[in-house]
Coordinates of C-alpha atoms and ligand atoms in Angstrom, one line a residue:
M1 CA 0.1 0.6 -0.1
N2 CA 1.0 3.1 -0.6
S3 CA -0.2 5.3 2.1
A4 CA 2.9 8.2 1.8
K5 CA 2.3 9.6 -1.5
R6 CA -1.6 11.4 -1.5
R7 CA -3.1 10.9 -4.6
S8 CA -6.1 13.0 -6.2
Y9 CA -7.7 10.6 -8.2
R10 CA -10.0 8.2 -6.2
G11 CA -11.9 5.4 -7.3
R12 CA -13.8 2.2 -6.3
L13 CA -14.8 -1.1 -6.6
A14 CA -17.5 -1.6 -4.8
P15 CA -18.9 -5.0 -5.5
S16 CA -21.4 -7.4 -3.0
P17 CA -20.7 -10.5 -2.0
T18 CA -24.0 -12.1 -2.8
G19 CA -22.7 -14.4 -5.5
Y20 CA -19.7 -14.9 -8.2
L21 CA -18.1 -12.1 -10.0
H22 CA -19.0 -12.0 -13.3
L23 CA -17.6 -11.1 -16.6
G24 CA -19.7 -7.8 -17.0
H25 CA -18.4 -6.8 -13.4
A26 CA -15.2 -7.5 -14.4
R27 CA -15.2 -5.4 -17.0
T28 CA -16.9 -2.7 -15.6
F29 CA -14.0 -2.9 -12.7
W30 CA -11.5 -2.5 -15.6
T31 CA -12.8 0.8 -16.9
A32 CA -12.4 2.0 -13.0
Q33 CA -9.0 0.3 -12.5
E34 CA -8.1 1.9 -15.7
R35 CA -9.5 5.3 -15.1
A36 CA -7.4 5.5 -11.7
R37 CA -4.3 3.9 -12.8
A38 CA -4.5 6.7 -16.3
R39 CA -4.2 9.7 -13.6
D40 CA -2.2 7.7 -11.2
G41 CA -4.9 7.7 -8.5
A42 CA -6.0 5.6 -5.8
L43 CA -8.0 2.3 -6.1
I44 CA -10.6 1.4 -3.5
L45 CA -12.2 -1.8 -2.7
R46 CA -15.3 -1.6 -0.6
N47 CA -17.7 -5.0 0.1
E48 CA -20.7 -3.9 0.1
D49 CA -22.5 -6.6 2.6
L50 CA -25.2 -5.0 4.6
D51 CA -27.7 -7.4 2.8
R52 CA -27.3 -10.2 5.6
A53 CA -30.0 -12.8 4.2
R54 CA -28.1 -12.4 0.7
C55 CA -24.8 -12.3 1.5
R56 CA -22.1 -15.3 2.8
P57 CA -18.8 -14.8 3.6
E58 CA -17.6 -17.2 1.4
F59 CA -18.3 -14.8 -1.6
V60 CA -16.1 -12.6 0.0
S61 CA -12.8 -14.1 -0.3
A62 CA -14.3 -15.7 -3.9
M63 CA -14.3 -12.1 -4.9
M64 CA -11.0 -10.7 -3.9
E65 CA -9.2 -14.2 -4.8
D66 CA -11.1 -13.7 -8.5
L67 CA -10.5 -10.4 -9.0
R68 CA -7.0 -10.3 -8.1
W69 CA -6.1 -13.4 -10.4
F70 CA -8.3 -11.7 -13.0
G71 CA -5.4 -8.9 -12.4
F72 CA -7.0 -5.7 -10.2
D73 CA -4.6 -4.0 -7.4
W74 CA -6.4 -2.0 -4.7
Q75 CA -4.5 0.3 -2.6
E76 CA -7.5 0.4 -0.1
G77 CA -9.3 -2.7 1.3
P78 CA -11.1 -5.1 3.3
D79 CA -7.4 -7.4 3.5
G80 CA -5.2 -4.6 3.2
G81 CA -7.1 -1.2 5.2
G82 CA -6.1 2.1 4.6
P83 CA -6.7 5.5 6.6
F84 CA -10.6 4.9 5.8
A85 CA -11.2 1.3 7.5
P86 CA -12.9 -0.1 7.7
Y87 CA -14.2 -1.1 4.4
N88 CA -16.6 -3.8 5.2
Q89 CA -20.2 -1.8 4.8
S90 CA -21.1 -4.2 8.0
E91 CA -19.1 -2.5 10.1
R92 CA -19.8 1.2 9.3
I93 CA -23.2 1.1 11.1
Q94 CA -22.6 4.3 13.1
L95 CA -21.9 6.4 9.9
Y96 CA -24.8 5.6 7.9
R97 CA -26.9 5.9 11.3
G98 CA -25.4 9.4 11.3
A99 CA -26.9 10.4 8.2
L100 CA -30.0 8.8 8.8
D101 CA -31.0 10.6 12.1
K102 CA -29.5 13.9 10.2
L103 CA -32.0 13.6 7.6
C104 CA -34.7 13.1 10.1
A105 CA -34.3 15.5 12.0
D106 CA -34.6 17.8 8.7
G107 CA -38.0 16.0 8.1
L108 CA -36.2 14.5 4.9
L109 CA -37.9 11.4 5.3
Y110 CA -40.8 9.8 6.4
P111 CA -41.8 6.4 7.9
C112 CA -43.2 3.5 5.4
T113 CA -45.3 0.7 5.5
C114 CA -45.9 -0.4 2.4
S115 CA -45.1 -3.8 1.6
R116 CA -43.5 -4.5 -2.0
K117 CA -46.6 -5.9 -3.0
D118 CA -48.8 -3.6 -1.3
I119 CA -46.6 -1.4 -4.3
Q120 CA -47.1 -3.3 -7.1
Q121 CA -51.1 -3.1 -6.5
A122 CA -50.4 0.5 -6.2
V123 CA -48.6 1.0 -8.9
V124 CA -49.8 1.7 -12.2
A125 CA -46.7 1.3 -14.7
P126 CA -43.7 0.1 -13.5
H127 CA -40.2 0.8 -15.3
A128 CA -38.8 -2.0 -16.8
D129 CA -35.3 -0.1 -16.3
D130 CA -34.8 0.5 -12.6
D131 CA -35.7 -2.3 -10.1
E132 CA -37.2 -0.3 -7.5
L133 CA -41.0 0.9 -8.4
I134 CA -42.0 4.3 -7.9
Y135 CA -43.5 4.6 -5.3
P136 CA -47.1 6.5 -5.5
G137 CA -47.3 8.3 -1.8
T138 CA -49.2 5.8 0.0
C139 CA -47.2 6.5 3.4
R140 CA -46.1 10.4 3.0
Q141 CA -48.6 11.3 5.6
N142 CA -47.8 9.1 7.8
R143 CA -46.7 10.6 12.0
K144 CA -44.3 8.2 14.1
P145 CA -47.1 7.4 16.9
E146 CA -49.2 5.7 14.6
I147 CA -46.8 3.2 13.4
A148 CA -44.9 2.4 16.8
H149 CA -45.4 -1.0 16.9
R150 CA -45.0 -1.8 13.3
K151 CA -42.2 -2.7 11.1
F152 CA -41.4 0.3 9.0
S153 CA -38.9 1.5 6.8
W154 CA -37.6 5.3 6.1
R155 CA -38.0 6.6 3.2
F156 CA -36.6 9.9 1.5
R157 CA -39.3 12.2 0.0
V158 CA -38.5 13.7 -3.7
S159 CA -40.0 17.1 -4.7
D160 CA -42.5 15.8 -7.3
G161 CA -41.5 17.7 -10.6
E162 CA -37.7 18.6 -9.9
T163 CA -35.5 17.8 -12.9
I164 CA -32.4 16.5 -11.5
S165 CA -29.9 16.6 -13.8
F166 CA -25.6 15.7 -14.0
T167 CA -22.8 14.9 -17.1
D168 CA -22.1 11.6 -17.3
G169 CA -18.1 11.2 -18.2
N170 CA -19.4 8.4 -20.8
F171 CA -22.9 9.1 -21.5
G172 CA -22.7 13.1 -20.8
P173 CA -25.6 14.7 -20.2
Q174 CA -28.3 12.8 -18.6
Q175 CA -32.0 14.7 -16.8
F176 CA -33.6 12.5 -13.9
V177 CA -37.9 13.9 -13.1
A178 CA -38.6 13.2 -9.4
G179 CA -41.8 11.7 -9.0
K180 CA -41.7 10.5 -12.4
D181 CA -38.7 8.6 -13.2
F182 CA -38.4 7.6 -9.5
G183 CA -40.5 8.0 -6.6
D184 CA -39.7 8.4 -2.4
F185 CA -37.0 5.9 -2.0
V186 CA -36.2 3.8 0.9
V187 CA -33.0 5.3 2.5
W188 CA -33.3 2.9 5.7
R189 CA -35.2 -0.7 5.5
H190 CA -37.9 -2.1 7.4
D191 CA -35.7 -5.0 8.4
D192 CA -33.4 -2.4 10.2
V193 CA -30.6 -2.3 7.2
P194 CA -29.4 0.6 5.5
A195 CA -30.7 0.7 2.1
Y196 CA -28.2 1.1 -0.4
Q197 CA -28.2 4.1 -1.1
L198 CA -27.9 5.6 1.7
A199 CA -24.8 3.6 3.0
C200 CA -23.6 4.7 -1.2
V201 CA -23.3 8.1 -0.2
V202 CA -22.2 8.2 3.2
D203 CA -18.9 6.0 2.3
D204 CA -18.3 7.4 -1.2
A205 CA -18.1 10.8 0.6
A206 CA -16.1 9.8 3.3
M207 CA -14.2 7.5 1.1
Q208 CA -13.0 10.8 -0.6
I209 CA -13.9 9.0 -3.7
T210 CA -13.3 11.3 -6.6
E211 CA -15.4 9.7 -9.8
V212 CA -17.6 7.0 -9.2
V213 CA -17.0 4.2 -12.0
R214 CA -20.3 1.8 -12.3
G215 CA -23.3 -0.1 -14.2
A216 CA -25.2 1.8 -16.7
D217 CA -28.4 0.4 -14.7
L218 CA -27.4 3.2 -11.7
L219 CA -27.6 5.8 -13.8
V220 CA -31.9 6.1 -12.3
S221 CA -29.8 5.4 -8.4
T222 CA -27.1 8.7 -9.7
A223 CA -29.5 10.9 -9.5
R224 CA -31.6 9.7 -6.1
Q225 CA -28.5 9.8 -4.8
I226 CA -27.1 13.4 -6.2
L227 CA -30.3 14.7 -3.8
L228 CA -28.7 12.7 -1.1
Y229 CA -25.7 14.7 -1.4
R230 CA -27.7 17.6 -1.5
A231 CA -29.6 16.9 1.7
L232 CA -26.3 15.5 3.4
G233 CA -24.7 19.2 3.1
L234 CA -21.8 16.3 1.0
K235 CA -20.4 17.2 -2.2
P236 CA -21.1 14.6 -5.1
P237 CA -18.0 13.0 -6.7
E238 CA -18.0 12.5 -10.8
F239 CA -20.2 9.8 -12.4
F240 CA -18.6 7.7 -15.6
H241 CA -21.7 4.6 -16.1
C242 CA -20.4 1.3 -18.2
P243 CA -22.3 0.0 -20.5
L244 CA -23.3 -3.6 -19.3
M245 CA -22.8 -6.4 -20.8
P246 CA -24.9 -8.3 -22.1
D247 CA -25.6 -12.6 -22.2
E248 CA -26.0 -14.5 -25.3
I249 CA -29.6 -14.0 -25.5
G250 CA -29.6 -10.1 -24.9
R251 CA -30.5 -10.2 -21.3
R252 CA -28.3 -8.3 -18.8
L253 CA -25.9 -10.3 -17.0
A254 CA -26.8 -11.3 -13.9
K255 CA -24.8 -13.9 -10.9
R256 CA -27.6 -16.3 -11.9
H257 CA -25.0 -17.1 -15.3
D258 CA -22.9 -19.4 -13.9
A259 CA -20.4 -20.1 -16.8
L260 CA -19.2 -16.5 -17.0
S261 CA -18.6 -16.1 -13.1
L262 CA -14.7 -15.5 -12.7
R263 CA -14.8 -18.6 -10.8
T264 CA -15.5 -21.1 -13.7
L265 CA -13.4 -19.3 -16.0
R266 CA -10.7 -19.6 -14.1
T267 CA -11.4 -22.9 -12.7
S268 CA -11.9 -23.9 -16.5
G269 CA -8.2 -22.5 -17.2
K270 CA -8.9 -19.7 -18.6
A271 CA -6.3 -16.6 -19.0
P272 CA -7.4 -13.0 -18.2
E273 CA -5.6 -11.5 -20.7
S274 CA -7.5 -13.5 -23.2
L275 CA -10.5 -12.6 -21.6
R276 CA -9.9 -9.1 -21.5
S277 CA -8.7 -8.8 -25.1
K278 CA -11.9 -10.6 -26.5
C279 CA -14.6 -9.7 -24.0
F280 CA -13.8 -6.1 -23.3
Ligands
LIG1 N1 -22.5 -2.6 -4.1 C1 -23.5 -2.3 -5.2 C2 -23.5 -2.9 -6.9 O1 -23.0 -4.2 -6.4 C3 -22.3 -1.0 -6.0 C4 -23.5 0.4 -7.3 C5 -22.0 0.8 -6.7 O2 -20.9 0.3 -7.8 O3 -22.5 2.1 -6.2 O4 -24.7 -3.4 -7.6

């Protein structure tokens, strides 16, 4: 680890250990690494292991082994430490809780008791491009005492009609309209786990990430996250989204595509160099 030198570009790889990483992850991460190297910057590995039900310790070790095998090299991470440790999200809950408290105190959140099914039933036209359904606002008027004995999540209230604009380093100018392209979103889940949007913003800011490189499926999440940066008084990083790698029938690659997992490619004797030259 090179701690003596202060690097102004800071990028990150932020995988979730819910399965083996696949070639699509590797391609996006490779772009992240190349961009950090081109600027003589630092690359940080952050283990996004908040989802207790889906994350498994064996996937954490597999993730690090497979990334190293493929040719990745990070300067800070769960294995080597670094100035912004810990790098496992499950060990950073207090930071997320602090951000939750601030958003709550500022009146930007409301407790929501809706299940995914409730939302599905209330939503007329779910958006195909994004995993999160547009929340119809059922619980916007909730007052805490009424729900004190029920499980609830905390939702961030968006200003319907507000346009969130940013310039993506790869795709250029982007615009998303709150209430239309995405709705009020969960920042703290009903099972008492911080949601991805909040944890990601808190960590990218705390770890002084200057550019976030990730898949194009997260463009809409970037708009949500820009609202959180603003609400928390934090400066957003630059963003660079990468096209997703499709499978042989055009679907987006997912962890279910075992044939293209780095683990399978590695055990079947494939060489990372040839995968990079053929697939990237
Ligand atoms: N853990 C998230 C994922 O694997 C990270 C997304 C991001 O890079 O912000 O999708």
